[in-house]
Structure formats: structure tokens, C-alpha cells
């Protein structure tokens, strides 16, 4: 079953309907407002890879086609599983990096090994899932896995496996400037503020329609919305629901929406009291009114969650229902957990999501009704991530895309909830859960793998590891004179060779 049929990851396209037919204006540049800045000196194993990918710089061997709902060729033209543990990828002919270096198996191996050998490797491409990368000949790269894995082509579509020229790795930090293969080449940056790119005149994929672009890093959602409305930005990603009515009423702006495998979540630190008690976590879940939350803060633009997956996903828990608020049950569970009110528990609301401050206030009021005092702190994600990963926090409001590492939930389920998961903010560890995930990772039959995912999800829900609040939509806004723009609900591909802008 293709993911597109279930998750509606088709992307919303906007081709400039209503414009008079005209030749593309190749001198036009655009501005893209993104909600997060790179924080790791462009290291490919970090989230900086997403910035390089959405900016049209970084490309991968394979690519997830959101319209077709499947993995398709990119820098590789094909791939084959040659043994239980080996996959061979055939490289595209005639591709050059932006510095003129030819794309060969050796250059790909050099780039992928840099990620594989990183001190903190990428969640989608690390030694636990990939044991080796080697050049078989000039055009063939072999990926070896420690156990049989049907998802290797998915892993090679992860932006963290994007390929840079050897010169990018010669310094103390990664230098992507002039060393990508994509339609746009970065030429300058203002750290934490913006990245400026020019057209790649020798792009292997054909004529690039824009002269260049600027990607701005703007954490405030209201500012992103305002800038696309005033024309300061041509594309603004992740629009807050509070700005929707104004943008939808503006004839110069197109609002694009798509279903997204993204759930706003109240993460709870399972490794710290009182959250280490499952009855306490269940009590907090029973105290929350998710239906009212979805209708008020999200103004109906999101649906109350029924667990770690959306009901439409093929790996959803069968029969899962949205937990209903039950104050009396919450009080009984608190008593069973032996909880007595003491210090206020802290909720961190990530400011990149403008609505989270209001969500935190609703949760604070719900928990006050069952005598659980809560205080709220707002912060940028980069500022609190070290504490989240080390377990020095109570609760945090964040949202996680289940397909962000690879276009299959195995990446999310492994990184976020296994005992050794590299992004286990919940600090949850369960032997039965880990066995299910290990079994799923070896399962080639798609339907059986999905069944195992659902079983693992039920463990997470039964133990109230977190409180999954609402299933969100991907909401972007673009100027009406932008042409051939395709929304990517996963925000990996924004600047594309075919994107155009009509003259002012």
C-alpha cells in the first residue's frame, strides 16, 4: 500500500493558475521563510541537512516522491539487493558537483562514510543499521547492513545521506558552499539569520528557472505569516493557525494545506519522578480535554489525537479512540500513584510553534482542576535540546514528524522510543517494545511490518509514554505570482529547478 493513499502526502501544487502564458523570467529571485536555523555548522548528520535540502543544494541517491508515494531515483538511477545484507546503487552519469568535481562512487562513499562515522550519527544512517559503504566500481556504491533490511532505499532518501564533494570535508567543519549537486548553490550566509543561493548553471536536471533565492530563518510564526502577506517573502513554511484567516482572505497569497504525519505531543520525562509512574502519566492524560484543545487553540485545523499515529495511517492502532477527559478517573489514578502536590511541574513550550504557548495554558488549566500545579516556560528548541536529551526536564510541548528520518515510521519508532534511541526525549525503555521494533526492521512484507508497528504503538499508548494531543496539517503560504511550486508536507524539498516567479 502506498503511503500517498493513506497519508495524503501528495503535496499541494500551485502552478500559477490565472496568469497569462509567458516565458519564464530567469532573472527572478525569491525569499523563503523557514522556521528553524541550522545549529551544527552544516554537519550532514544534523538537522542542518534539512536546510541544505529544502534550499535546493543537497541531493540524495534516492528520493521520496510525495506524489507517487514511493522511493524514486535521484543521484542513483537504480538499486538492487544483491544479497541478504548488501544493496548496490548505480550512479547517474554526467553529474558534477558545483565545484566541477565529477560524481563518482568514491565521492559518494567519502560523503556517506563521513555521516556514518560521525560522533553522533544520523538517526536514519548509523552503524546500528548500516555496517559498511564501499565503491564496487566507478558507478556502483554498495551499502552493507548488519542484519537484513528491506528499507535501505528509504534510508538513502534521508536528507542526512545527501552527497557533498570531497572538498566540503577538508576543513574542521563541513563546508557546503559550492560543493552540492542541486539546482541552487549557497554563496553566503548570515549565521542564524539567512542563507543566500544562486542558480546552478550546470545542473544535471536541466534549466533552473530562478536566478537564486534567500532562505531566512525566522522562528516566529506570526512574522513568517506577515512577511508572505506583505511580499517580503514568497514562501513561508509552517503557518500558525492564528494567521490563516487573514492569509486566506488575501488574493495575493495562496494557502497550501496537506495531511501530515505530524502530531503535537506533550512529551513527559519517563525517567524522572513523578513521570516514572505509569499511573501518574495516565492521570495526566485523563485530565486533558483534547477535543476542546483542537477546537479552540487549533480552530479546527487539527484533529484530536488517538495515540502516536493518525487513524488514517496504515499502521494505526485498530480501534484506537481519542482519550476523553475524565477528571474523576484522573484523581483516582493520582491517588493510586501516591502523588501529592509539591513543586510546580514545568512545561516547556517550543516557540517555533506559535500555538504551543496557548496549548500550554490549556494544559495548565486542565491539570489545575486535578490539583497538579504547572508552570510554563517558552524557549527556542535549540536552547533546550541538550536538557531534553539528557533528561533534565519535566514536560515539553513539541511535534515530531513520523516520516522525517525516512519515509517509513521505523526511523521514528526506533529513534524516539527504543532504549538506545538517539532521540528518546521521553527516556522510555521497554524490552518488549524493543523486540517488536527489531523484528519490524527485518520484515520485508509491508503489511506484516505495519502490523508490528501498530502493536508497538499500542505499548506506547497503554503505558501513556507521552500524551499525543492533535494530528496537525502541514500549512504553508506562497505568493500568488509563484509558479510550479509543490508543497512538501515533510519540508525537505522547497526550492526546485522548476519553480518560477512572474515579474513584478
Short mmCIF file of C-alpha atoms in Angstrom, two decimals:
data_model
loop_
_atom_site.label_atom_id
_atom_site.label_comp_id
_atom_site.label_asym_id
_atom_site.label_seq_id
_atom_site.Cartn_x
_atom_site.Cartn_y
_atom_site.Cartn_z
CA UNK A 1 0.00 0.00 0.00
CA UNK A 2 1.49 3.36 -1.00
CA UNK A 3 1.79 5.93 1.75
CA UNK A 4 0.25 8.50 -0.55
CA UNK A 5 -3.06 6.68 -0.44
CA UNK A 6 -3.27 6.87 3.30
CA UNK A 7 -1.31 9.88 4.47
CA UNK A 8 -2.23 12.15 1.57
CA UNK A 9 1.43 13.06 1.14
CA UNK A 10 0.70 14.10 -2.39
CA UNK A 11 1.77 17.65 -1.72
CA UNK A 12 -0.31 20.60 -2.81
CA UNK A 13 0.85 22.13 -6.04
CA UNK A 14 0.39 25.68 -7.20
CA UNK A 15 1.22 26.38 -10.81
CA UNK A 16 0.15 29.99 -11.01
CA UNK A 17 -3.35 29.44 -12.40
CA UNK A 18 -4.83 32.59 -13.86
CA UNK A 19 -1.52 34.01 -15.08
CA UNK A 20 -1.14 34.85 -18.75
CA UNK A 21 1.13 32.39 -20.57
CA UNK A 22 4.63 33.84 -20.73
CA UNK A 23 8.22 32.77 -20.88
CA UNK A 24 9.84 32.22 -17.52
CA UNK A 25 11.63 35.28 -16.15
CA UNK A 26 15.03 33.79 -15.47
CA UNK A 27 16.19 36.89 -13.58
CA UNK A 28 13.74 36.45 -10.70
CA UNK A 29 14.81 35.56 -7.17
CA UNK A 30 12.60 34.52 -4.26
CA UNK A 31 12.65 34.56 -0.45
CA UNK A 32 11.71 31.52 1.64
CA UNK A 33 10.91 31.89 5.34
CA UNK A 34 11.84 28.73 7.23
CA UNK A 35 11.02 28.10 10.88
CA UNK A 36 14.41 26.83 12.05
CA UNK A 37 18.07 27.72 11.57
CA UNK A 38 20.97 25.25 11.26
CA UNK A 39 22.73 24.70 14.58
CA UNK A 40 25.61 22.34 13.78
CA UNK A 41 27.92 24.05 11.26
CA UNK A 42 26.24 22.29 8.31
CA UNK A 43 27.10 18.78 9.54
CA UNK A 44 25.14 16.35 7.37
CA UNK A 45 24.27 14.09 10.30
CA UNK A 46 22.43 17.00 11.92
CA UNK A 47 19.20 18.83 11.11
CA UNK A 48 21.32 21.25 9.06
CA UNK A 49 20.89 18.72 6.24
CA UNK A 50 17.20 19.64 6.08
CA UNK A 51 18.11 23.29 5.47
CA UNK A 52 20.50 22.32 2.67
CA UNK A 53 17.87 20.03 1.14
CA UNK A 54 14.94 22.46 1.22
CA UNK A 55 17.31 25.12 -0.17
CA UNK A 56 17.86 23.10 -3.34
CA UNK A 57 21.53 22.44 -2.60
CA UNK A 58 21.80 18.93 -1.15
CA UNK A 59 20.69 15.85 -3.09
CA UNK A 60 20.50 12.15 -2.18
CA UNK A 61 20.89 8.88 -4.09
CA UNK A 62 17.16 8.18 -3.86
CA UNK A 63 14.22 10.45 -3.20
CA UNK A 64 10.77 10.09 -1.72
CA UNK A 65 8.23 11.16 -4.36
CA UNK A 66 5.36 12.64 -2.38
CA UNK A 67 3.01 12.48 -5.38
CA UNK A 68 3.64 8.81 -6.15
CA UNK A 69 4.15 7.81 -2.51
CA UNK A 70 7.29 5.80 -3.23
CA UNK A 71 11.07 5.93 -3.44
CA UNK A 72 12.35 7.05 -6.86
CA UNK A 73 15.80 7.61 -8.43
CA UNK A 74 17.78 10.79 -7.85
CA UNK A 75 21.59 10.73 -7.95
CA UNK A 76 21.26 6.97 -8.33
CA UNK A 77 19.33 5.64 -11.31
CA UNK A 78 18.63 2.24 -9.80
CA UNK A 79 19.37 -0.19 -6.99
CA UNK A 80 19.35 -3.91 -6.33
CA UNK A 81 19.54 -6.14 -3.29
CA UNK A 82 22.42 -8.45 -4.25
CA UNK A 83 22.44 -10.50 -1.04
CA UNK A 84 20.63 -10.61 2.29
CA UNK A 85 22.93 -7.88 3.65
CA UNK A 86 24.04 -5.97 0.52
CA UNK A 87 22.44 -3.38 -1.72
CA UNK A 88 24.08 -1.92 -4.86
CA UNK A 89 23.20 1.58 -6.09
CA UNK A 90 24.03 2.63 -9.67
CA UNK A 91 25.01 6.29 -10.01
CA UNK A 92 23.67 8.68 -12.61
CA UNK A 93 26.12 9.57 -15.40
CA UNK A 94 27.20 13.13 -16.09
CA UNK A 95 26.56 14.64 -12.65
CA UNK A 96 29.03 17.19 -11.36
CA UNK A 97 29.29 18.90 -8.02
CA UNK A 98 29.00 22.66 -8.12
CA UNK A 99 32.80 22.92 -7.80
CA UNK A 100 33.23 20.93 -11.04
CA UNK A 101 34.19 17.63 -9.41
CA UNK A 102 32.56 14.60 -11.03
CA UNK A 103 30.12 12.48 -9.03
CA UNK A 104 31.72 9.04 -8.70
CA UNK A 105 31.33 6.08 -6.39
CA UNK A 106 34.41 7.22 -4.46
CA UNK A 107 32.97 10.70 -3.83
CA UNK A 108 29.67 9.22 -2.67
CA UNK A 109 31.43 6.77 -0.36
CA UNK A 110 33.51 9.58 1.13
CA UNK A 111 30.39 11.63 1.90
CA UNK A 112 28.34 8.74 3.30
CA UNK A 113 31.19 7.49 5.48
CA UNK A 114 31.52 10.95 6.99
CA UNK A 115 27.93 10.67 8.19
CA UNK A 116 28.27 7.04 9.22
CA UNK A 117 31.38 7.73 11.30
CA UNK A 118 30.12 10.92 12.94
CA UNK A 119 30.36 11.15 16.71
CA UNK A 120 26.58 11.47 16.83
CA UNK A 121 25.46 9.80 13.58
CA UNK A 122 22.18 10.42 11.82
CA UNK A 123 19.15 8.53 13.05
CA UNK A 124 18.47 7.19 9.54
CA UNK A 125 22.05 6.24 8.70
CA UNK A 126 24.21 4.98 11.55
CA UNK A 127 26.27 1.89 12.47
CA UNK A 128 23.31 0.13 14.04
CA UNK A 129 21.55 -0.04 10.65
CA UNK A 130 24.44 0.32 8.16
CA UNK A 131 27.71 -1.58 8.67
CA UNK A 132 29.59 -0.50 5.54
CA UNK A 133 29.77 1.69 2.44
CA UNK A 134 32.14 0.86 -0.42
CA UNK A 135 32.76 1.56 -4.10
CA UNK A 136 32.38 -1.56 -6.26
CA UNK A 137 33.37 0.29 -9.43
CA UNK A 138 33.27 3.90 -10.62
CA UNK A 139 29.47 3.93 -10.91
CA UNK A 140 28.37 1.48 -8.17
CA UNK A 141 28.08 2.03 -4.42
CA UNK A 142 27.42 -0.92 -2.12
CA UNK A 143 25.61 -0.49 1.20
CA UNK A 144 26.04 -3.33 3.70
CA UNK A 145 23.74 -3.82 6.69
CA UNK A 146 24.35 -5.77 9.93
CA UNK A 147 21.02 -7.57 9.55
CA UNK A 148 18.68 -7.98 6.61
CA UNK A 149 16.90 -4.69 5.99
CA UNK A 150 14.22 -4.07 3.35
CA UNK A 151 14.35 -0.31 3.97
CA UNK A 152 17.83 0.56 2.68
CA UNK A 153 16.47 2.54 -0.34
CA UNK A 154 14.36 4.56 2.14
CA UNK A 155 17.45 5.31 4.22
CA UNK A 156 19.30 6.59 1.15
CA UNK A 157 16.46 9.10 0.61
CA UNK A 158 17.05 10.64 4.04
CA UNK A 159 18.42 14.16 3.69
CA UNK A 160 21.17 13.17 6.12
CA UNK A 161 22.60 10.96 3.36
CA UNK A 162 22.88 13.90 0.96
CA UNK A 163 26.12 13.88 -1.00
CA UNK A 164 28.75 16.62 -0.91
CA UNK A 165 32.03 16.88 -2.85
CA UNK A 166 35.26 15.80 -1.10
CA UNK A 167 36.33 19.44 -0.71
CA UNK A 168 33.38 20.02 1.63
CA UNK A 169 35.08 17.88 4.28
CA UNK A 170 38.62 19.26 4.13
CA UNK A 171 38.24 21.75 6.97
CA UNK A 172 37.37 21.37 10.63
CA UNK A 173 33.70 21.82 9.81
CA UNK A 174 31.57 20.85 6.80
CA UNK A 175 31.54 23.44 4.01
CA UNK A 176 28.58 23.03 1.61
CA UNK A 177 29.35 26.25 -0.28
CA UNK A 178 29.87 25.25 -3.91
CA UNK A 179 30.03 21.56 -3.05
CA UNK A 180 26.45 20.33 -3.63
CA UNK A 181 24.88 18.82 -6.77
CA UNK A 182 21.48 20.53 -6.58
CA UNK A 183 19.82 23.28 -8.65
CA UNK A 184 20.95 26.01 -6.25
CA UNK A 185 24.38 26.69 -4.80
CA UNK A 186 24.85 28.56 -1.49
CA UNK A 187 27.06 31.62 -1.84
CA UNK A 188 26.82 33.37 1.52
CA UNK A 189 25.20 33.15 4.92
CA UNK A 190 24.36 35.30 7.88
CA UNK A 191 24.68 32.86 10.77
CA UNK A 192 21.33 32.12 12.42
CA UNK A 193 19.65 34.57 10.02
CA UNK A 194 19.75 33.57 6.36
CA UNK A 195 21.34 31.62 3.53
CA UNK A 196 21.73 33.13 0.03
CA UNK A 197 21.82 30.90 -3.05
CA UNK A 198 22.42 31.34 -6.77
CA UNK A 199 21.29 29.24 -9.71
CA UNK A 200 23.48 26.24 -10.54
CA UNK A 201 24.10 26.94 -14.23
CA UNK A 202 25.31 23.38 -14.85
CA UNK A 203 22.57 21.50 -13.03
CA UNK A 204 22.27 17.91 -14.25
CA UNK A 205 18.48 18.09 -14.03
CA UNK A 206 18.07 20.85 -16.63
CA UNK A 207 17.46 24.58 -16.70
CA UNK A 208 16.91 26.18 -13.29
CA UNK A 209 14.14 28.75 -13.63
CA UNK A 210 15.09 31.14 -10.81
CA UNK A 211 18.26 33.22 -10.61
CA UNK A 212 18.53 32.43 -6.93
CA UNK A 213 16.91 32.70 -3.53
CA UNK A 214 17.34 33.69 0.08
CA UNK A 215 16.26 31.30 2.83
CA UNK A 216 15.54 33.16 6.06
CA UNK A 217 15.47 31.53 9.47
CA UNK A 218 12.51 33.02 11.31
CA UNK A 219 11.32 31.19 14.39
CA UNK A 220 8.27 33.41 15.00
CA UNK A 221 5.27 32.05 13.09
CA UNK A 222 3.37 35.33 13.07
CA UNK A 223 6.36 37.04 11.44
CA UNK A 224 6.53 34.37 8.75
CA UNK A 225 2.84 34.88 8.02
CA UNK A 226 3.17 38.66 7.90
CA UNK A 227 6.14 38.56 5.53
CA UNK A 228 4.39 36.43 2.93
CA UNK A 229 1.38 38.76 3.10
CA UNK A 230 3.48 41.92 2.64
CA UNK A 231 5.54 40.34 -0.12
CA UNK A 232 8.77 40.32 1.88
CA UNK A 233 8.72 36.53 1.46
CA UNK A 234 7.49 34.44 -1.47
CA UNK A 235 7.15 31.21 0.54
CA UNK A 236 6.51 30.89 4.27
CA UNK A 237 6.63 27.46 5.84
CA UNK A 238 4.61 26.25 8.81
CA UNK A 239 1.96 28.93 9.13
CA UNK A 240 0.29 29.17 12.57
CA UNK A 241 -3.47 28.63 12.58
CA UNK A 242 -3.97 32.07 14.14
CA UNK A 243 -2.80 33.64 10.85
CA UNK A 244 -4.91 31.52 8.50
CA UNK A 245 -7.99 33.71 8.19
CA UNK A 246 -6.01 36.80 7.19
CA UNK A 247 -3.92 34.91 4.64
CA UNK A 248 -6.89 33.08 3.14
CA UNK A 249 -8.64 36.42 2.61
CA UNK A 250 -5.66 37.88 0.71
CA UNK A 251 -5.93 37.40 -3.07
CA UNK A 252 -2.15 37.79 -3.40
CA UNK A 253 -1.47 34.75 -1.22
CA UNK A 254 -2.21 31.06 -1.68
CA UNK A 255 -2.52 28.91 1.46
CA UNK A 256 -1.47 25.29 0.90
CA UNK A 257 -2.57 22.50 3.21
CA UNK A 258 -1.76 18.81 3.30
CA UNK A 259 -2.29 15.97 5.71
CA UNK A 260 0.90 15.36 7.60
CA UNK A 261 2.25 12.51 9.75
CA UNK A 262 2.92 15.07 12.44
CA UNK A 263 1.42 15.06 15.93
CA UNK A 264 1.66 17.81 18.53
CA UNK A 265 2.79 15.99 21.64
CA UNK A 266 3.21 16.60 25.35
CA UNK A 267 6.47 14.77 25.98
CA UNK A 268 6.89 13.52 29.54
CA UNK A 269 10.21 12.55 31.08
CA UNK A 270 9.58 8.89 31.92
CA UNK A 271 12.95 8.66 33.64
CA UNK A 272 12.15 11.21 36.32
CA UNK A 273 9.64 11.28 39.18
CA UNK A 274 6.70 11.62 39.19
CA UNK A 275 6.60 10.77 35.46
CA UNK A 276 8.29 7.41 36.04
CA UNK A 277 4.95 6.11 37.35
CA UNK A 278 2.62 4.92 34.57
CA UNK A 279 -0.49 5.71 36.64
CA UNK A 280 0.67 9.29 37.06
CA UNK A 281 1.13 9.63 33.30
CA UNK A 282 -2.29 8.05 32.70
CA UNK A 283 -3.78 10.52 35.20
CA UNK A 284 -2.45 13.50 33.26
CA UNK A 285 -3.88 12.07 30.05
CA UNK A 286 -7.29 11.59 31.67
CA UNK A 287 -7.25 15.19 32.91
CA UNK A 288 -6.83 16.73 29.44
CA UNK A 289 -9.68 17.76 27.15
CA UNK A 290 -8.21 17.09 23.70
CA UNK A 291 -11.43 17.81 21.82
CA UNK A 292 -11.70 21.31 23.26
CA UNK A 293 -7.99 21.88 22.67
CA UNK A 294 -8.31 21.00 18.98
CA UNK A 295 -11.37 23.19 18.56
CA UNK A 296 -10.06 26.23 20.44
CA UNK A 297 -6.32 26.70 20.03
CA UNK A 298 -6.20 24.93 16.66
CA UNK A 299 -9.51 26.41 15.49
CA UNK A 300 -10.50 23.07 13.93
CA UNK A 301 -7.38 22.94 11.72
CA UNK A 302 -6.17 19.84 13.59
CA UNK A 303 -7.90 16.73 14.89
CA UNK A 304 -7.66 15.37 18.45
CA UNK A 305 -5.17 12.51 18.53
CA UNK A 306 -5.97 8.92 19.39
CA UNK A 307 -2.38 7.88 20.08
CA UNK A 308 1.05 8.00 18.46
CA UNK A 309 -0.40 7.53 14.94
CA UNK A 310 -3.18 9.20 12.99
CA UNK A 311 -6.22 6.94 12.36
CA UNK A 312 -5.70 7.16 8.58
CA UNK A 313 -2.20 5.66 8.69
CA UNK A 314 -1.85 2.01 7.65
CA UNK A 315 0.00 1.21 10.90
CA UNK A 316 -2.60 2.87 13.13
CA UNK A 317 -3.77 1.01 16.24
CA UNK A 318 -7.01 -0.75 15.36
CA UNK A 319 -9.98 0.72 17.20
CA UNK A 320 -7.96 3.49 18.86
CA UNK A 321 -10.14 6.32 20.17
CA UNK A 322 -9.32 9.81 21.34
CA UNK A 323 -8.93 9.71 25.16
CA UNK A 324 -11.84 11.57 26.73
CA UNK A 325 -11.43 13.92 29.65
CA UNK A 326 -12.36 12.20 32.93
CA UNK A 327 -11.45 14.29 35.96
CA UNK A 328 -12.62 11.72 38.49
CA UNK A 329 -10.59 8.96 36.85
CA UNK A 330 -7.58 11.30 36.84
CA UNK A 331 -7.97 11.90 40.59
CA UNK A 332 -8.17 8.15 41.27
CA UNK A 333 -5.07 7.46 39.20
CA UNK A 334 -3.16 10.21 41.00
CA UNK A 335 -4.11 8.67 44.32
CA UNK A 336 -3.04 5.22 43.13
CA UNK A 337 0.29 6.71 42.08
CA UNK A 338 0.73 8.21 45.55
CA UNK A 339 1.04 11.70 44.11
CA UNK A 340 0.70 14.73 46.34
CA UNK A 341 1.12 18.23 45.01
CA UNK A 342 4.57 19.65 45.61
CA UNK A 343 6.76 21.74 43.37
CA UNK A 344 5.06 23.02 40.20
CA UNK A 345 5.85 20.82 37.22
CA UNK A 346 7.29 22.68 34.25
CA UNK A 347 6.04 22.60 30.68
CA UNK A 348 8.46 23.94 28.07
CA UNK A 349 6.63 25.39 25.06
CA UNK A 350 8.80 25.48 21.94
CA UNK A 351 8.46 28.95 20.40
CA UNK A 352 8.94 27.76 16.81
CA UNK A 353 5.33 26.63 17.07
CA UNK A 354 3.44 29.80 17.91
CA UNK A 355 0.37 27.93 19.17
CA UNK A 356 2.27 25.99 21.84
CA UNK A 357 2.12 28.83 24.37
CA UNK A 358 -1.67 28.68 24.20
CA UNK A 359 -1.64 24.88 24.28
CA UNK A 360 0.46 25.02 27.45
CA UNK A 361 -2.04 27.37 29.06
CA UNK A 362 -4.94 24.99 28.30
CA UNK A 363 -2.99 22.07 29.76
CA UNK A 364 -2.10 24.13 32.81
CA UNK A 365 -5.79 24.83 33.45
CA UNK A 366 -6.80 21.19 32.89
CA UNK A 367 -4.19 19.95 35.37
CA UNK A 368 -5.06 22.62 37.90
CA UNK A 369 -8.51 21.02 38.10
CA UNK A 370 -6.91 17.83 39.44
CA UNK A 371 -4.52 19.68 41.78
CA UNK A 372 -1.37 19.24 39.69
CA UNK A 373 0.38 22.63 39.66
CA UNK A 374 2.15 23.58 36.43
CA UNK A 375 4.38 26.45 35.36
CA UNK A 376 5.15 27.35 31.75
CA UNK A 377 8.46 28.30 30.12
CA UNK A 378 8.82 29.30 26.46
CA UNK A 379 12.11 28.67 24.71
CA UNK A 380 13.66 28.05 21.30
CA UNK A 381 14.20 24.39 20.60
CA UNK A 382 17.96 24.71 20.12
CA UNK A 383 18.30 26.22 23.59
CA UNK A 384 16.60 23.31 25.36
CA UNK A 385 17.55 20.29 23.26
CA UNK A 386 20.61 19.38 25.41
CA UNK A 387 18.43 19.26 28.53
CA UNK A 388 15.74 17.25 26.75
CA UNK A 389 18.24 14.65 25.55
CA UNK A 390 19.95 14.41 28.94
CA UNK A 391 16.63 14.08 30.81
CA UNK A 392 16.84 17.37 32.69
CA UNK A 393 13.23 18.44 32.21
CA UNK A 394 9.64 17.62 33.22
CA UNK A 395 7.45 18.10 30.17
CA UNK A 396 7.92 19.71 26.77
CA UNK A 397 5.48 20.59 24.02
CA UNK A 398 6.90 19.70 20.66
CA UNK A 399 5.85 17.95 17.49
CA UNK A 400 7.55 15.14 15.66
CA UNK A 401 7.08 14.04 12.10
CA UNK A 402 6.89 10.25 11.96
CA UNK A 403 8.41 10.15 8.47
CA UNK A 404 11.09 12.80 8.93
CA UNK A 405 14.06 10.42 9.17
CA UNK A 406 12.95 8.03 6.44
CA UNK A 407 9.62 7.67 4.67
CA UNK A 408 8.62 4.79 6.94
CA UNK A 409 7.90 5.03 10.69
CA UNK A 410 10.72 2.64 11.63
CA UNK A 411 13.06 5.63 11.96
CA UNK A 412 10.73 7.47 14.31
CA UNK A 413 9.83 4.40 16.36
CA UNK A 414 13.47 3.41 16.76
CA UNK A 415 15.00 6.81 17.48
CA UNK A 416 12.24 8.08 19.75
CA UNK A 417 11.26 5.11 21.88
CA UNK A 418 13.80 2.27 21.90
CA UNK A 419 16.08 2.02 24.93
CA UNK A 420 19.11 3.18 22.91
CA UNK A 421 17.17 5.54 20.65
CA UNK A 422 19.17 8.58 19.67
CA UNK A 423 16.18 10.92 20.06
CA UNK A 424 14.42 9.32 23.01
CA UNK A 425 13.23 12.54 24.64
CA UNK A 426 10.75 10.51 26.70
CA UNK A 427 13.57 8.44 28.24
CA UNK A 428 11.32 5.41 27.85
CA UNK A 429 12.73 1.87 27.83
CA UNK A 430 10.75 -1.36 27.42
CA UNK A 431 12.22 -4.72 26.41
CA UNK A 432 9.05 -5.97 24.69
CA UNK A 433 8.78 -2.78 22.66
CA UNK A 434 12.42 -3.03 21.54
CA UNK A 435 11.91 -6.65 20.40
CA UNK A 436 8.93 -5.63 18.28
CA UNK A 437 10.87 -2.83 16.59
CA UNK A 438 13.85 -5.08 15.90
CA UNK A 439 11.50 -7.64 14.33
CA UNK A 440 9.78 -4.98 12.22
CA UNK A 441 13.11 -3.69 10.91
CA UNK A 442 13.83 -7.14 9.45
CA UNK A 443 10.35 -7.68 7.99
CA UNK A 444 10.13 -7.30 4.21
CA UNK A 445 6.37 -7.92 4.00
CA UNK A 446 4.84 -4.47 4.17
CA UNK A 447 1.54 -5.43 5.79
CA UNK A 448 3.23 -7.54 8.46
CA UNK A 449 5.64 -4.71 9.21
CA UNK A 450 2.73 -2.32 9.60
CA UNK A 451 1.02 -4.77 11.96
CA UNK A 452 4.13 -4.83 14.14
CA UNK A 453 4.23 -1.02 14.15
CA UNK A 454 0.62 -0.97 15.39
CA UNK A 455 1.47 -3.44 18.14
CA UNK A 456 4.41 -1.28 19.21
CA UNK A 457 2.20 1.81 19.13
CA UNK A 458 -0.25 0.10 21.45
CA UNK A 459 2.51 -0.39 24.02
CA UNK A 460 3.28 3.32 23.87
CA UNK A 461 -0.38 4.22 24.25
CA UNK A 462 -1.11 1.71 27.03
CA UNK A 463 1.84 2.99 29.05
CA UNK A 464 0.94 6.65 28.35
CA UNK A 465 4.57 7.28 27.45
CA UNK A 466 3.53 10.69 26.14
CA UNK A 467 0.25 12.46 25.57
CA UNK A 468 -0.41 12.79 21.85
CA UNK A 469 -2.56 15.91 21.55
CA UNK A 470 -3.60 16.68 17.96
CA UNK A 471 -2.79 15.47 14.46
CA UNK A 472 -1.64 18.51 12.52
CA UNK A 473 -1.73 19.60 8.91
CA UNK A 474 1.25 20.99 7.03
CA UNK A 475 0.25 24.59 6.27
CA UNK A 476 2.41 26.80 4.05
CA UNK A 477 1.70 30.07 2.26
CA UNK A 478 3.05 31.30 -1.07
CA UNK A 479 2.69 34.45 -3.12
CA UNK A 480 0.21 34.15 -5.99
CA UNK A 481 2.84 35.01 -8.61
CA UNK A 482 4.91 31.95 -7.72
CA UNK A 483 4.64 29.19 -10.32
CA UNK A 484 5.25 25.43 -10.35
CA UNK A 485 5.57 25.32 -6.59
CA UNK A 486 4.85 21.95 -4.99
CA UNK A 487 4.23 21.74 -1.27
CA UNK A 488 6.20 19.04 0.51
CA UNK A 489 4.43 18.15 3.78
CA UNK A 490 7.78 16.96 5.13
CA UNK A 491 9.55 20.25 4.22
CA UNK A 492 12.53 18.56 2.57
CA UNK A 493 12.15 19.93 -0.95
CA UNK A 494 11.14 23.58 -1.32
CA UNK A 495 13.47 25.29 -3.80
CA UNK A 496 13.25 23.24 -7.00
CA UNK A 497 14.62 23.67 -10.50
CA UNK A 498 11.14 24.13 -11.96
CA UNK A 499 9.99 26.85 -9.53
CA UNK A 500 9.24 30.16 -11.30
CA UNK A 501 8.19 33.68 -10.38
CA UNK A 502 6.43 36.08 -12.69
CA UNK A 503 7.81 39.61 -12.95
CA UNK A 504 6.62 42.36 -10.63
#
